[in-house]
């Protein structure tokens, strides 16, 4: 009986849905360094509103520290990352100079604030 109870309590730690890391506080802007950026999603928010990048390849990592499914889509760039709670996804997109919108494509998430801009200059 003790073994069953101990295993049940040990399994509780895995039920949080997060990866163990927590998203940092949301910031207005992040500047891409080294051609890569990590965007953290949790609950119904991203940790950044504006991403500043240079033209060319951009490696984006979506880290989902929430318990529910999220996406990171760059509108008009044919680019979308998808991650279940506690998971990550990454990919590379090539962006030209301009401004791009990004959002979460899960129904209602963008309307709740899961959206922002990428300024490529």
PDB file of N, CA, C and O in Angstrom, residues 38-118:
ATOM      1  N   UNK A  38      13.139  33.457 -28.303  1.00  0.00           N
ATOM      2  CA  UNK A  38      12.192  32.555 -27.654  1.00  0.00           C
ATOM      3  C   UNK A  38      11.001  33.374 -27.194  1.00  0.00           C
ATOM      4  O   UNK A  38      11.157  34.407 -26.550  1.00  0.00           O
ATOM      5  N   UNK A  39       9.817  32.907 -27.562  1.00  0.00           N
ATOM      6  CA  UNK A  39       8.576  33.531 -27.125  1.00  0.00           C
ATOM      7  C   UNK A  39       7.902  32.547 -26.184  1.00  0.00           C
ATOM      8  O   UNK A  39       7.716  31.380 -26.519  1.00  0.00           O
ATOM      9  N   UNK A  40       7.571  33.018 -25.009  1.00  0.00           N
ATOM     10  CA  UNK A  40       6.961  32.157 -23.995  1.00  0.00           C
ATOM     11  C   UNK A  40       5.452  32.405 -23.944  1.00  0.00           C
ATOM     12  O   UNK A  40       5.007  33.546 -23.917  1.00  0.00           O
ATOM     13  N   UNK A  41       4.687  31.317 -23.935  1.00  0.00           N
ATOM     14  CA  UNK A  41       3.230  31.389 -23.821  1.00  0.00           C
ATOM     15  C   UNK A  41       2.806  30.732 -22.514  1.00  0.00           C
ATOM     16  O   UNK A  41       3.365  29.706 -22.118  1.00  0.00           O
ATOM     17  N   UNK A  42       1.842  31.343 -21.851  1.00  0.00           N
ATOM     18  CA  UNK A  42       1.249  30.730 -20.654  1.00  0.00           C
ATOM     19  C   UNK A  42      -0.143  31.287 -20.474  1.00  0.00           C
ATOM     20  O   UNK A  42      -0.391  32.458 -20.768  1.00  0.00           O
ATOM     21  N   UNK A  43      -1.028  30.444 -19.999  1.00  0.00           N
ATOM     22  CA  UNK A  43      -2.429  30.825 -19.866  1.00  0.00           C
ATOM     23  C   UNK A  43      -2.886  31.465 -21.181  1.00  0.00           C
ATOM     24  O   UNK A  43      -2.808  30.838 -22.211  1.00  0.00           O
ATOM     25  N   UNK A  44      -3.273  32.712 -21.180  1.00  0.00           N
ATOM     26  CA  UNK A  44      -3.712  33.360 -22.420  1.00  0.00           C
ATOM     27  C   UNK A  44      -2.851  34.604 -22.649  1.00  0.00           C
ATOM     28  O   UNK A  44      -3.340  35.724 -22.756  1.00  0.00           O
ATOM     29  N   UNK A  45      -1.514  34.400 -22.712  1.00  0.00           N
ATOM     30  CA  UNK A  45      -0.628  35.534 -22.967  1.00  0.00           C
ATOM     31  C   UNK A  45       0.710  35.065 -23.530  1.00  0.00           C
ATOM     32  O   UNK A  45       1.137  33.944 -23.300  1.00  0.00           O
ATOM     33  N   UNK A  46       1.330  35.960 -24.298  1.00  0.00           N
ATOM     34  CA  UNK A  46       2.721  35.827 -24.694  1.00  0.00           C
ATOM     35  C   UNK A  46       3.530  36.745 -23.784  1.00  0.00           C
ATOM     36  O   UNK A  46       2.997  37.696 -23.228  1.00  0.00           O
ATOM     37  N   UNK A  47       4.828  36.492 -23.671  1.00  0.00           N
ATOM     38  CA  UNK A  47       5.662  37.323 -22.792  1.00  0.00           C
ATOM     39  C   UNK A  47       6.212  38.566 -23.485  1.00  0.00           C
ATOM     40  O   UNK A  47       7.009  39.297 -22.905  1.00  0.00           O
ATOM     41  N   UNK A  48       5.777  38.837 -24.722  1.00  0.00           N
ATOM     42  CA  UNK A  48       6.270  39.998 -25.456  1.00  0.00           C
ATOM     43  C   UNK A  48       5.163  40.543 -26.365  1.00  0.00           C
ATOM     44  O   UNK A  48       4.359  39.773 -26.891  1.00  0.00           O
ATOM     45  N   UNK A  49       5.163  41.872 -26.533  1.00  0.00           N
ATOM     46  CA  UNK A  49       4.188  42.508 -27.417  1.00  0.00           C
ATOM     47  C   UNK A  49       4.800  42.861 -28.774  1.00  0.00           C
ATOM     48  O   UNK A  49       4.138  42.774 -29.797  1.00  0.00           O
ATOM     49  N   UNK A  50       6.081  43.265 -28.779  1.00  0.00           N
ATOM     50  CA  UNK A  50       6.761  43.645 -30.016  1.00  0.00           C
ATOM     51  C   UNK A  50       8.131  42.994 -30.072  1.00  0.00           C
ATOM     52  O   UNK A  50       8.884  43.047 -29.097  1.00  0.00           O
ATOM     53  N   UNK A  51       8.431  42.392 -31.218  1.00  0.00           N
ATOM     54  CA  UNK A  51       9.741  41.782 -31.455  1.00  0.00           C
ATOM     55  C   UNK A  51      10.441  42.634 -32.509  1.00  0.00           C
ATOM     56  O   UNK A  51       9.853  42.938 -33.546  1.00  0.00           O
ATOM     57  N   UNK A  52      11.684  43.018 -32.235  1.00  0.00           N
ATOM     58  CA  UNK A  52      12.468  43.817 -33.172  1.00  0.00           C
ATOM     59  C   UNK A  52      13.562  42.933 -33.759  1.00  0.00           C
ATOM     60  O   UNK A  52      14.337  42.339 -33.016  1.00  0.00           O
ATOM     61  N   UNK A  53      13.587  42.849 -35.094  1.00  0.00           N
ATOM     62  CA  UNK A  53      14.524  41.946 -35.773  1.00  0.00           C
ATOM     63  C   UNK A  53      15.111  42.618 -37.002  1.00  0.00           C
ATOM     64  O   UNK A  53      14.595  43.630 -37.484  1.00  0.00           O
ATOM     65  N   UNK A  54      16.170  42.023 -37.515  1.00  0.00           N
ATOM     66  CA  UNK A  54      16.790  42.453 -38.763  1.00  0.00           C
ATOM     67  C   UNK A  54      16.258  41.563 -39.892  1.00  0.00           C
ATOM     68  O   UNK A  54      15.851  40.430 -39.650  1.00  0.00           O
ATOM     69  N   UNK A  55      16.269  42.062 -41.133  1.00  0.00           N
ATOM     70  CA  UNK A  55      15.832  41.224 -42.251  1.00  0.00           C
ATOM     71  C   UNK A  55      16.689  39.963 -42.364  1.00  0.00           C
ATOM     72  O   UNK A  55      17.872  39.981 -42.032  1.00  0.00           O
ATOM     73  N   UNK A  56      16.075  38.883 -42.810  1.00  0.00           N
ATOM     74  CA  UNK A  56      16.785  37.626 -42.994  1.00  0.00           C
ATOM     75  C   UNK A  56      16.172  36.518 -42.167  1.00  0.00           C
ATOM     76  O   UNK A  56      15.049  36.640 -41.665  1.00  0.00           O
ATOM     77  N   UNK A  57      16.911  35.419 -42.000  1.00  0.00           N
ATOM     78  CA  UNK A  57      16.389  34.282 -41.244  1.00  0.00           C
ATOM     79  C   UNK A  57      16.204  34.618 -39.756  1.00  0.00           C
ATOM     80  O   UNK A  57      17.040  35.290 -39.158  1.00  0.00           O
ATOM     81  N   UNK A  58      15.109  34.141 -39.214  1.00  0.00           N
ATOM     82  CA  UNK A  58      14.807  34.313 -37.789  1.00  0.00           C
ATOM     83  C   UNK A  58      14.361  32.968 -37.231  1.00  0.00           C
ATOM     84  O   UNK A  58      13.366  32.404 -37.692  1.00  0.00           O
ATOM     85  N   UNK A  59      15.108  32.451 -36.272  1.00  0.00           N
ATOM     86  CA  UNK A  59      14.714  31.210 -35.604  1.00  0.00           C
ATOM     87  C   UNK A  59      13.838  31.588 -34.411  1.00  0.00           C
ATOM     88  O   UNK A  59      14.259  32.351 -33.538  1.00  0.00           O
ATOM     89  N   UNK A  60      12.617  31.060 -34.393  1.00  0.00           N
ATOM     90  CA  UNK A  60      11.668  31.334 -33.318  1.00  0.00           C
ATOM     91  C   UNK A  60      11.422  30.043 -32.554  1.00  0.00           C
ATOM     92  O   UNK A  60      11.174  28.997 -33.152  1.00  0.00           O
ATOM     93  N   UNK A  61      11.490  30.134 -31.238  1.00  0.00           N
ATOM     94  CA  UNK A  61      11.131  29.011 -30.375  1.00  0.00           C
ATOM     95  C   UNK A  61       9.917  29.422 -29.557  1.00  0.00           C
ATOM     96  O   UNK A  61       9.935  30.466 -28.893  1.00  0.00           O
ATOM     97  N   UNK A  62       8.868  28.627 -29.631  1.00  0.00           N
ATOM     98  CA  UNK A  62       7.674  28.818 -28.811  1.00  0.00           C
ATOM     99  C   UNK A  62       7.796  27.900 -27.613  1.00  0.00           C
ATOM    100  O   UNK A  62       7.853  26.678 -27.765  1.00  0.00           O
ATOM    101  N   UNK A  63       7.873  28.481 -26.429  1.00  0.00           N
ATOM    102  CA  UNK A  63       7.931  27.712 -25.186  1.00  0.00           C
ATOM    103  C   UNK A  63       6.581  27.866 -24.497  1.00  0.00           C
ATOM    104  O   UNK A  63       6.210  28.966 -24.095  1.00  0.00           O
ATOM    105  N   UNK A  64       5.837  26.773 -24.403  1.00  0.00           N
ATOM    106  CA  UNK A  64       4.508  26.820 -23.800  1.00  0.00           C
ATOM    107  C   UNK A  64       4.604  26.391 -22.337  1.00  0.00           C
ATOM    108  O   UNK A  64       4.670  25.206 -22.027  1.00  0.00           O
ATOM    109  N   UNK A  65       4.625  27.369 -21.449  1.00  0.00           N
ATOM    110  CA  UNK A  65       4.673  27.081 -20.014  1.00  0.00           C
ATOM    111  C   UNK A  65       3.283  26.999 -19.402  1.00  0.00           C
ATOM    112  O   UNK A  65       3.145  26.895 -18.188  1.00  0.00           O
ATOM    113  N   UNK A  66       2.257  27.078 -20.236  1.00  0.00           N
ATOM    114  CA  UNK A  66       0.889  26.942 -19.749  1.00  0.00           C
ATOM    115  C   UNK A  66       0.446  25.493 -19.750  1.00  0.00           C
ATOM    116  O   UNK A  66       1.211  24.583 -20.078  1.00  0.00           O
ATOM    117  N   UNK A  67      -0.805  25.294 -19.409  1.00  0.00           N
ATOM    118  CA  UNK A  67      -1.365  23.946 -19.359  1.00  0.00           C
ATOM    119  C   UNK A  67      -2.175  23.612 -20.606  1.00  0.00           C
ATOM    120  O   UNK A  67      -2.534  22.468 -20.816  1.00  0.00           O
ATOM    121  N   UNK A  68      -2.451  24.636 -21.442  1.00  0.00           N
ATOM    122  CA  UNK A  68      -3.280  24.404 -22.620  1.00  0.00           C
ATOM    123  C   UNK A  68      -2.483  24.664 -23.898  1.00  0.00           C
ATOM    124  O   UNK A  68      -1.449  25.321 -23.891  1.00  0.00           O
ATOM    125  N   UNK A  69      -2.989  24.160 -25.002  1.00  0.00           N
ATOM    126  CA  UNK A  69      -2.382  24.256 -26.325  1.00  0.00           C
ATOM    127  C   UNK A  69      -2.310  25.709 -26.795  1.00  0.00           C
ATOM    128  O   UNK A  69      -3.271  26.472 -26.621  1.00  0.00           O
ATOM    129  N   UNK A  70      -1.164  26.090 -27.401  1.00  0.00           N
ATOM    130  CA  UNK A  70      -1.006  27.422 -28.001  1.00  0.00           C
ATOM    131  C   UNK A  70      -0.275  27.304 -29.322  1.00  0.00           C
ATOM    132  O   UNK A  70       0.444  26.334 -29.577  1.00  0.00           O
ATOM    133  N   UNK A  71      -0.447  28.337 -30.141  1.00  0.00           N
ATOM    134  CA  UNK A  71       0.313  28.443 -31.389  1.00  0.00           C
ATOM    135  C   UNK A  71       0.989  29.805 -31.428  1.00  0.00           C
ATOM    136  O   UNK A  71       0.641  30.710 -30.667  1.00  0.00           O
ATOM    137  N   UNK A  72       1.941  29.936 -32.328  1.00  0.00           N
ATOM    138  CA  UNK A  72       2.572  31.223 -32.622  1.00  0.00           C
ATOM    139  C   UNK A  72       2.616  31.319 -34.134  1.00  0.00           C
ATOM    140  O   UNK A  72       3.365  30.604 -34.790  1.00  0.00           O
ATOM    141  N   UNK A  73       1.757  32.187 -34.689  1.00  0.00           N
ATOM    142  CA  UNK A  73       1.654  32.331 -36.137  1.00  0.00           C
ATOM    143  C   UNK A  73       2.125  33.729 -36.524  1.00  0.00           C
ATOM    144  O   UNK A  73       1.750  34.715 -35.891  1.00  0.00           O
ATOM    145  N   UNK A  74       2.936  33.792 -37.570  1.00  0.00           N
ATOM    146  CA  UNK A  74       3.285  35.081 -38.155  1.00  0.00           C
ATOM    147  C   UNK A  74       2.388  35.240 -39.377  1.00  0.00           C
ATOM    148  O   UNK A  74       2.499  34.499 -40.352  1.00  0.00           O
ATOM    149  N   UNK A  75       1.463  36.196 -39.271  1.00  0.00           N
ATOM    150  CA  UNK A  75       0.490  36.444 -40.325  1.00  0.00           C
ATOM    151  C   UNK A  75       1.229  36.872 -41.596  1.00  0.00           C
ATOM    152  O   UNK A  75       2.205  37.621 -41.533  1.00  0.00           O
ATOM    153  N   UNK A  76       0.789  36.405 -42.726  1.00  0.00           N
ATOM    154  CA  UNK A  76       1.349  36.729 -44.045  1.00  0.00           C
ATOM    155  C   UNK A  76       2.778  36.233 -44.239  1.00  0.00           C
ATOM    156  O   UNK A  76       3.477  36.707 -45.131  1.00  0.00           O
ATOM    157  N   UNK A  77       3.234  35.298 -43.421  1.00  0.00           N
ATOM    158  CA  UNK A  77       4.577  34.750 -43.600  1.00  0.00           C
ATOM    159  C   UNK A  77       4.563  33.235 -43.740  1.00  0.00           C
ATOM    160  O   UNK A  77       5.615  32.617 -43.809  1.00  0.00           O
ATOM    161  N   UNK A  78       3.370  32.613 -43.746  1.00  0.00           N
ATOM    162  CA  UNK A  78       3.254  31.164 -43.862  1.00  0.00           C
ATOM    163  C   UNK A  78       4.125  30.463 -42.822  1.00  0.00           C
ATOM    164  O   UNK A  78       4.905  29.568 -43.139  1.00  0.00           O
ATOM    165  N   UNK A  79       3.985  30.900 -41.553  1.00  0.00           N
ATOM    166  CA  UNK A  79       4.807  30.363 -40.464  1.00  0.00           C
ATOM    167  C   UNK A  79       3.929  30.178 -39.240  1.00  0.00           C
ATOM    168  O   UNK A  79       3.255  31.122 -38.811  1.00  0.00           O
ATOM    169  N   UNK A  80       3.924  28.961 -38.688  1.00  0.00           N
ATOM    170  CA  UNK A  80       3.149  28.702 -37.476  1.00  0.00           C
ATOM    171  C   UNK A  80       3.816  27.595 -36.656  1.00  0.00           C
ATOM    172  O   UNK A  80       4.153  26.544 -37.183  1.00  0.00           O
ATOM    173  N   UNK A  81       3.991  27.878 -35.378  1.00  0.00           N
ATOM    174  CA  UNK A  81       4.499  26.898 -34.422  1.00  0.00           C
ATOM    175  C   UNK A  81       3.341  26.444 -33.551  1.00  0.00           C
ATOM    176  O   UNK A  81       2.417  27.221 -33.279  1.00  0.00           O
ATOM    177  N   UNK A  82       3.400  25.201 -33.069  1.00  0.00           N
ATOM    178  CA  UNK A  82       2.315  24.640 -32.254  1.00  0.00           C
ATOM    179  C   UNK A  82       2.927  23.880 -31.087  1.00  0.00           C
ATOM    180  O   UNK A  82       3.857  23.105 -31.288  1.00  0.00           O
ATOM    181  N   UNK A  83       2.388  24.104 -29.879  1.00  0.00           N
ATOM    182  CA  UNK A  83       2.931  23.411 -28.716  1.00  0.00           C
ATOM    183  C   UNK A  83       1.845  23.148 -27.683  1.00  0.00           C
ATOM    184  O   UNK A  83       1.123  24.065 -27.278  1.00  0.00           O
ATOM    185  N   UNK A  84       1.748  21.910 -27.266  1.00  0.00           N
ATOM    186  CA  UNK A  84       0.887  21.563 -26.139  1.00  0.00           C
ATOM    187  C   UNK A  84       1.491  22.119 -24.861  1.00  0.00           C
ATOM    188  O   UNK A  84       2.653  22.520 -24.830  1.00  0.00           O
ATOM    189  N   UNK A  85       0.724  22.118 -23.783  1.00  0.00           N
ATOM    190  CA  UNK A  85       1.211  22.603 -22.499  1.00  0.00           C
ATOM    191  C   UNK A  85       2.485  21.897 -22.087  1.00  0.00           C
ATOM    192  O   UNK A  85       2.595  20.672 -22.195  1.00  0.00           O
ATOM    193  N   UNK A  86       3.494  22.685 -21.656  1.00  0.00           N
ATOM    194  CA  UNK A  86       4.758  22.128 -21.202  1.00  0.00           C
ATOM    195  C   UNK A  86       5.711  21.733 -22.313  1.00  0.00           C
ATOM    196  O   UNK A  86       6.781  21.196 -22.055  1.00  0.00           O
ATOM    197  N   UNK A  87       5.365  22.007 -23.552  1.00  0.00           N
ATOM    198  CA  UNK A  87       6.192  21.606 -24.702  1.00  0.00           C
ATOM    199  C   UNK A  87       6.736  22.830 -25.426  1.00  0.00           C
ATOM    200  O   UNK A  87       6.308  23.954 -25.191  1.00  0.00           O
ATOM    201  N   UNK A  88       7.677  22.587 -26.344  1.00  0.00           N
ATOM    202  CA  UNK A  88       8.214  23.655 -27.179  1.00  0.00           C
ATOM    203  C   UNK A  88       8.168  23.234 -28.642  1.00  0.00           C
ATOM    204  O   UNK A  88       8.079  22.042 -28.956  1.00  0.00           O
ATOM    205  N   UNK A  89       8.221  24.228 -29.512  1.00  0.00           N
ATOM    206  CA  UNK A  89       8.323  23.995 -30.946  1.00  0.00           C
ATOM    207  C   UNK A  89       9.176  25.125 -31.488  1.00  0.00           C
ATOM    208  O   UNK A  89       9.165  26.241 -30.959  1.00  0.00           O
ATOM    209  N   UNK A  90       9.939  24.851 -32.516  1.00  0.00           N
ATOM    210  CA  UNK A  90      10.754  25.919 -33.108  1.00  0.00           C
ATOM    211  C   UNK A  90      10.865  25.724 -34.607  1.00  0.00           C
ATOM    212  O   UNK A  90      10.663  24.628 -35.137  1.00  0.00           O
ATOM    213  N   UNK A  91      11.165  26.820 -35.272  1.00  0.00           N
ATOM    214  CA  UNK A  91      11.332  26.816 -36.708  1.00  0.00           C
ATOM    215  C   UNK A  91      11.979  28.114 -37.145  1.00  0.00           C
ATOM    216  O   UNK A  91      12.142  29.038 -36.345  1.00  0.00           O
ATOM    217  N   UNK A  92      12.335  28.171 -38.402  1.00  0.00           N
ATOM    218  CA  UNK A  92      12.994  29.355 -38.944  1.00  0.00           C
ATOM    219  C   UNK A  92      12.167  29.923 -40.081  1.00  0.00           C
ATOM    220  O   UNK A  92      11.659  29.183 -40.926  1.00  0.00           O
ATOM    221  N   UNK A  93      12.049  31.232 -40.081  1.00  0.00           N
ATOM    222  CA  UNK A  93      11.323  31.963 -41.109  1.00  0.00           C
ATOM    223  C   UNK A  93      12.238  33.075 -41.621  1.00  0.00           C
ATOM    224  O   UNK A  93      13.040  33.616 -40.854  1.00  0.00           O
ATOM    225  N   UNK A  94      12.142  33.392 -42.893  1.00  0.00           N
ATOM    226  CA  UNK A  94      12.921  34.502 -43.450  1.00  0.00           C
ATOM    227  C   UNK A  94      11.981  35.686 -43.653  1.00  0.00           C
ATOM    228  O   UNK A  94      10.963  35.568 -44.342  1.00  0.00           O
ATOM    229  N   UNK A  95      12.335  36.801 -43.018  1.00  0.00           N
ATOM    230  CA  UNK A  95      11.491  37.991 -43.062  1.00  0.00           C
ATOM    231  C   UNK A  95      12.207  39.136 -43.772  1.00  0.00           C
ATOM    232  O   UNK A  95      13.392  39.367 -43.563  1.00  0.00           O
ATOM    233  N   UNK A  96      11.459  39.847 -44.599  1.00  0.00           N
ATOM    234  CA  UNK A  96      11.950  41.055 -45.256  1.00  0.00           C
ATOM    235  C   UNK A  96      11.609  42.261 -44.388  1.00  0.00           C
ATOM    236  O   UNK A  96      10.792  42.165 -43.466  1.00  0.00           O
ATOM    237  N   UNK A  97      12.190  43.389 -44.709  1.00  0.00           N
ATOM    238  CA  UNK A  97      11.918  44.616 -43.972  1.00  0.00           C
ATOM    239  C   UNK A  97      10.418  44.906 -43.990  1.00  0.00           C
ATOM    240  O   UNK A  97       9.757  44.739 -45.018  1.00  0.00           O
ATOM    241  N   UNK A  98       9.877  45.280 -42.838  1.00  0.00           N
ATOM    242  CA  UNK A  98       8.453  45.584 -42.724  1.00  0.00           C
ATOM    243  C   UNK A  98       7.939  45.239 -41.344  1.00  0.00           C
ATOM    244  O   UNK A  98       8.705  44.936 -40.427  1.00  0.00           O
ATOM    245  N   UNK A  99       6.637  45.284 -41.185  1.00  0.00           N
ATOM    246  CA  UNK A  99       5.986  44.957 -39.913  1.00  0.00           C
ATOM    247  C   UNK A  99       5.053  43.783 -40.139  1.00  0.00           C
ATOM    248  O   UNK A  99       4.269  43.775 -41.088  1.00  0.00           O
ATOM    249  N   UNK A 100       5.143  42.795 -39.249  1.00  0.00           N
ATOM    250  CA  UNK A 100       4.339  41.582 -39.321  1.00  0.00           C
ATOM    251  C   UNK A 100       3.547  41.422 -38.034  1.00  0.00           C
ATOM    252  O   UNK A 100       4.055  41.723 -36.954  1.00  0.00           O
ATOM    253  N   UNK A 101       2.325  40.950 -38.148  1.00  0.00           N
ATOM    254  CA  UNK A 101       1.533  40.621 -36.973  1.00  0.00           C
ATOM    255  C   UNK A 101       1.792  39.173 -36.595  1.00  0.00           C
ATOM    256  O   UNK A 101       1.989  38.323 -37.460  1.00  0.00           O
ATOM    257  N   UNK A 102       1.789  38.892 -35.280  1.00  0.00           N
ATOM    258  CA  UNK A 102       1.811  37.501 -34.817  1.00  0.00           C
ATOM    259  C   UNK A 102       0.663  37.298 -33.855  1.00  0.00           C
ATOM    260  O   UNK A 102       0.166  38.242 -33.235  1.00  0.00           O
ATOM    261  N   UNK A 103       0.208  36.042 -33.749  1.00  0.00           N
ATOM    262  CA  UNK A 103      -0.893  35.738 -32.843  1.00  0.00           C
ATOM    263  C   UNK A 103      -0.928  34.250 -32.520  1.00  0.00           C
ATOM    264  O   UNK A 103      -0.179  33.462 -33.082  1.00  0.00           O
ATOM    265  N   UNK A 104      -1.812  33.909 -31.598  1.00  0.00           N
ATOM    266  CA  UNK A 104      -2.138  32.514 -31.294  1.00  0.00           C
ATOM    267  C   UNK A 104      -3.432  32.217 -32.036  1.00  0.00           C
ATOM    268  O   UNK A 104      -4.406  32.969 -31.917  1.00  0.00           O
ATOM    269  N   UNK A 105      -3.454  31.133 -32.813  1.00  0.00           N
ATOM    270  CA  UNK A 105      -4.611  30.830 -33.650  1.00  0.00           C
ATOM    271  C   UNK A 105      -5.694  30.030 -32.935  1.00  0.00           C
ATOM    272  O   UNK A 105      -6.731  29.741 -33.539  1.00  0.00           O
ATOM    273  N   UNK A 106      -5.493  29.696 -31.664  1.00  0.00           N
ATOM    274  CA  UNK A 106      -6.530  28.987 -30.919  1.00  0.00           C
ATOM    275  C   UNK A 106      -7.707  29.947 -30.742  1.00  0.00           C
ATOM    276  O   UNK A 106      -7.520  31.126 -30.404  1.00  0.00           O
ATOM    277  N   UNK A 107      -8.903  29.458 -30.985  1.00  0.00           N
ATOM    278  CA  UNK A 107     -10.105  30.285 -30.948  1.00  0.00           C
ATOM    279  C   UNK A 107     -10.185  31.129 -29.672  1.00  0.00           C
ATOM    280  O   UNK A 107     -10.116  30.599 -28.562  1.00  0.00           O
ATOM    281  N   UNK A 108     -10.283  32.438 -29.856  1.00  0.00           N
ATOM    282  CA  UNK A 108     -10.441  33.372 -28.739  1.00  0.00           C
ATOM    283  C   UNK A 108      -9.154  33.872 -28.121  1.00  0.00           C
ATOM    284  O   UNK A 108      -9.158  34.853 -27.390  1.00  0.00           O
ATOM    285  N   UNK A 109      -8.028  33.218 -28.388  1.00  0.00           N
ATOM    286  CA  UNK A 109      -6.778  33.603 -27.728  1.00  0.00           C
ATOM    287  C   UNK A 109      -6.255  34.956 -28.215  1.00  0.00           C
ATOM    288  O   UNK A 109      -5.830  35.785 -27.405  1.00  0.00           O
ATOM    289  N   UNK A 110      -6.272  35.207 -29.526  1.00  0.00           N
ATOM    290  CA  UNK A 110      -5.799  36.504 -30.035  1.00  0.00           C
ATOM    291  C   UNK A 110      -6.684  37.625 -29.504  1.00  0.00           C
ATOM    292  O   UNK A 110      -6.186  38.683 -29.096  1.00  0.00           O
ATOM    293  N   UNK A 111      -7.996  37.398 -29.484  1.00  0.00           N
ATOM    294  CA  UNK A 111      -8.917  38.413 -28.974  1.00  0.00           C
ATOM    295  C   UNK A 111      -8.664  38.707 -27.498  1.00  0.00           C
ATOM    296  O   UNK A 111      -8.900  39.822 -27.019  1.00  0.00           O
ATOM    297  N   UNK A 112      -8.144  37.718 -26.779  1.00  0.00           N
ATOM    298  CA  UNK A 112      -7.840  37.889 -25.354  1.00  0.00           C
ATOM    299  C   UNK A 112      -6.469  38.523 -25.132  1.00  0.00           C
ATOM    300  O   UNK A 112      -6.073  38.743 -23.990  1.00  0.00           O
ATOM    301  N   UNK A 113      -5.733  38.795 -26.211  1.00  0.00           N
ATOM    302  CA  UNK A 113      -4.452  39.489 -26.068  1.00  0.00           C
ATOM    303  C   UNK A 113      -3.229  38.720 -26.532  1.00  0.00           C
ATOM    304  O   UNK A 113      -2.120  39.233 -26.450  1.00  0.00           O
ATOM    305  N   UNK A 114      -3.398  37.504 -27.030  1.00  0.00           N
ATOM    306  CA  UNK A 114      -2.243  36.727 -27.498  1.00  0.00           C
ATOM    307  C   UNK A 114      -1.906  37.138 -28.931  1.00  0.00           C
ATOM    308  O   UNK A 114      -2.160  36.412 -29.891  1.00  0.00           O
ATOM    309  N   UNK A 115      -1.337  38.345 -29.042  1.00  0.00           N
ATOM    310  CA  UNK A 115      -0.974  38.872 -30.346  1.00  0.00           C
ATOM    311  C   UNK A 115       0.077  39.958 -30.155  1.00  0.00           C
ATOM    312  O   UNK A 115       0.300  40.437 -29.038  1.00  0.00           O
ATOM    313  N   UNK A 116       0.728  40.304 -31.249  1.00  0.00           N
ATOM    314  CA  UNK A 116       1.747  41.345 -31.195  1.00  0.00           C
ATOM    315  C   UNK A 116       2.276  41.640 -32.574  1.00  0.00           C
ATOM    316  O   UNK A 116       1.673  41.255 -33.587  1.00  0.00           O
ATOM    317  N   UNK A 117       3.424  42.330 -32.623  1.00  0.00           N
ATOM    318  CA  UNK A 117       4.024  42.742 -33.888  1.00  0.00           C
ATOM    319  C   UNK A 117       5.491  42.367 -33.928  1.00  0.00           C
ATOM    320  O   UNK A 117       6.164  42.324 -32.898  1.00  0.00           O
ATOM    321  N   UNK A 118       5.972  42.115 -35.151  1.00  0.00           N
ATOM    322  CA  UNK A 118       7.401  41.944 -35.390  1.00  0.00           C
ATOM    323  C   UNK A 118       7.807  43.089 -36.308  1.00  0.00           C
ATOM    324  O   UNK A 118       7.267  43.231 -37.412  1.00  0.00           O
TER     325      UNK A 118
END
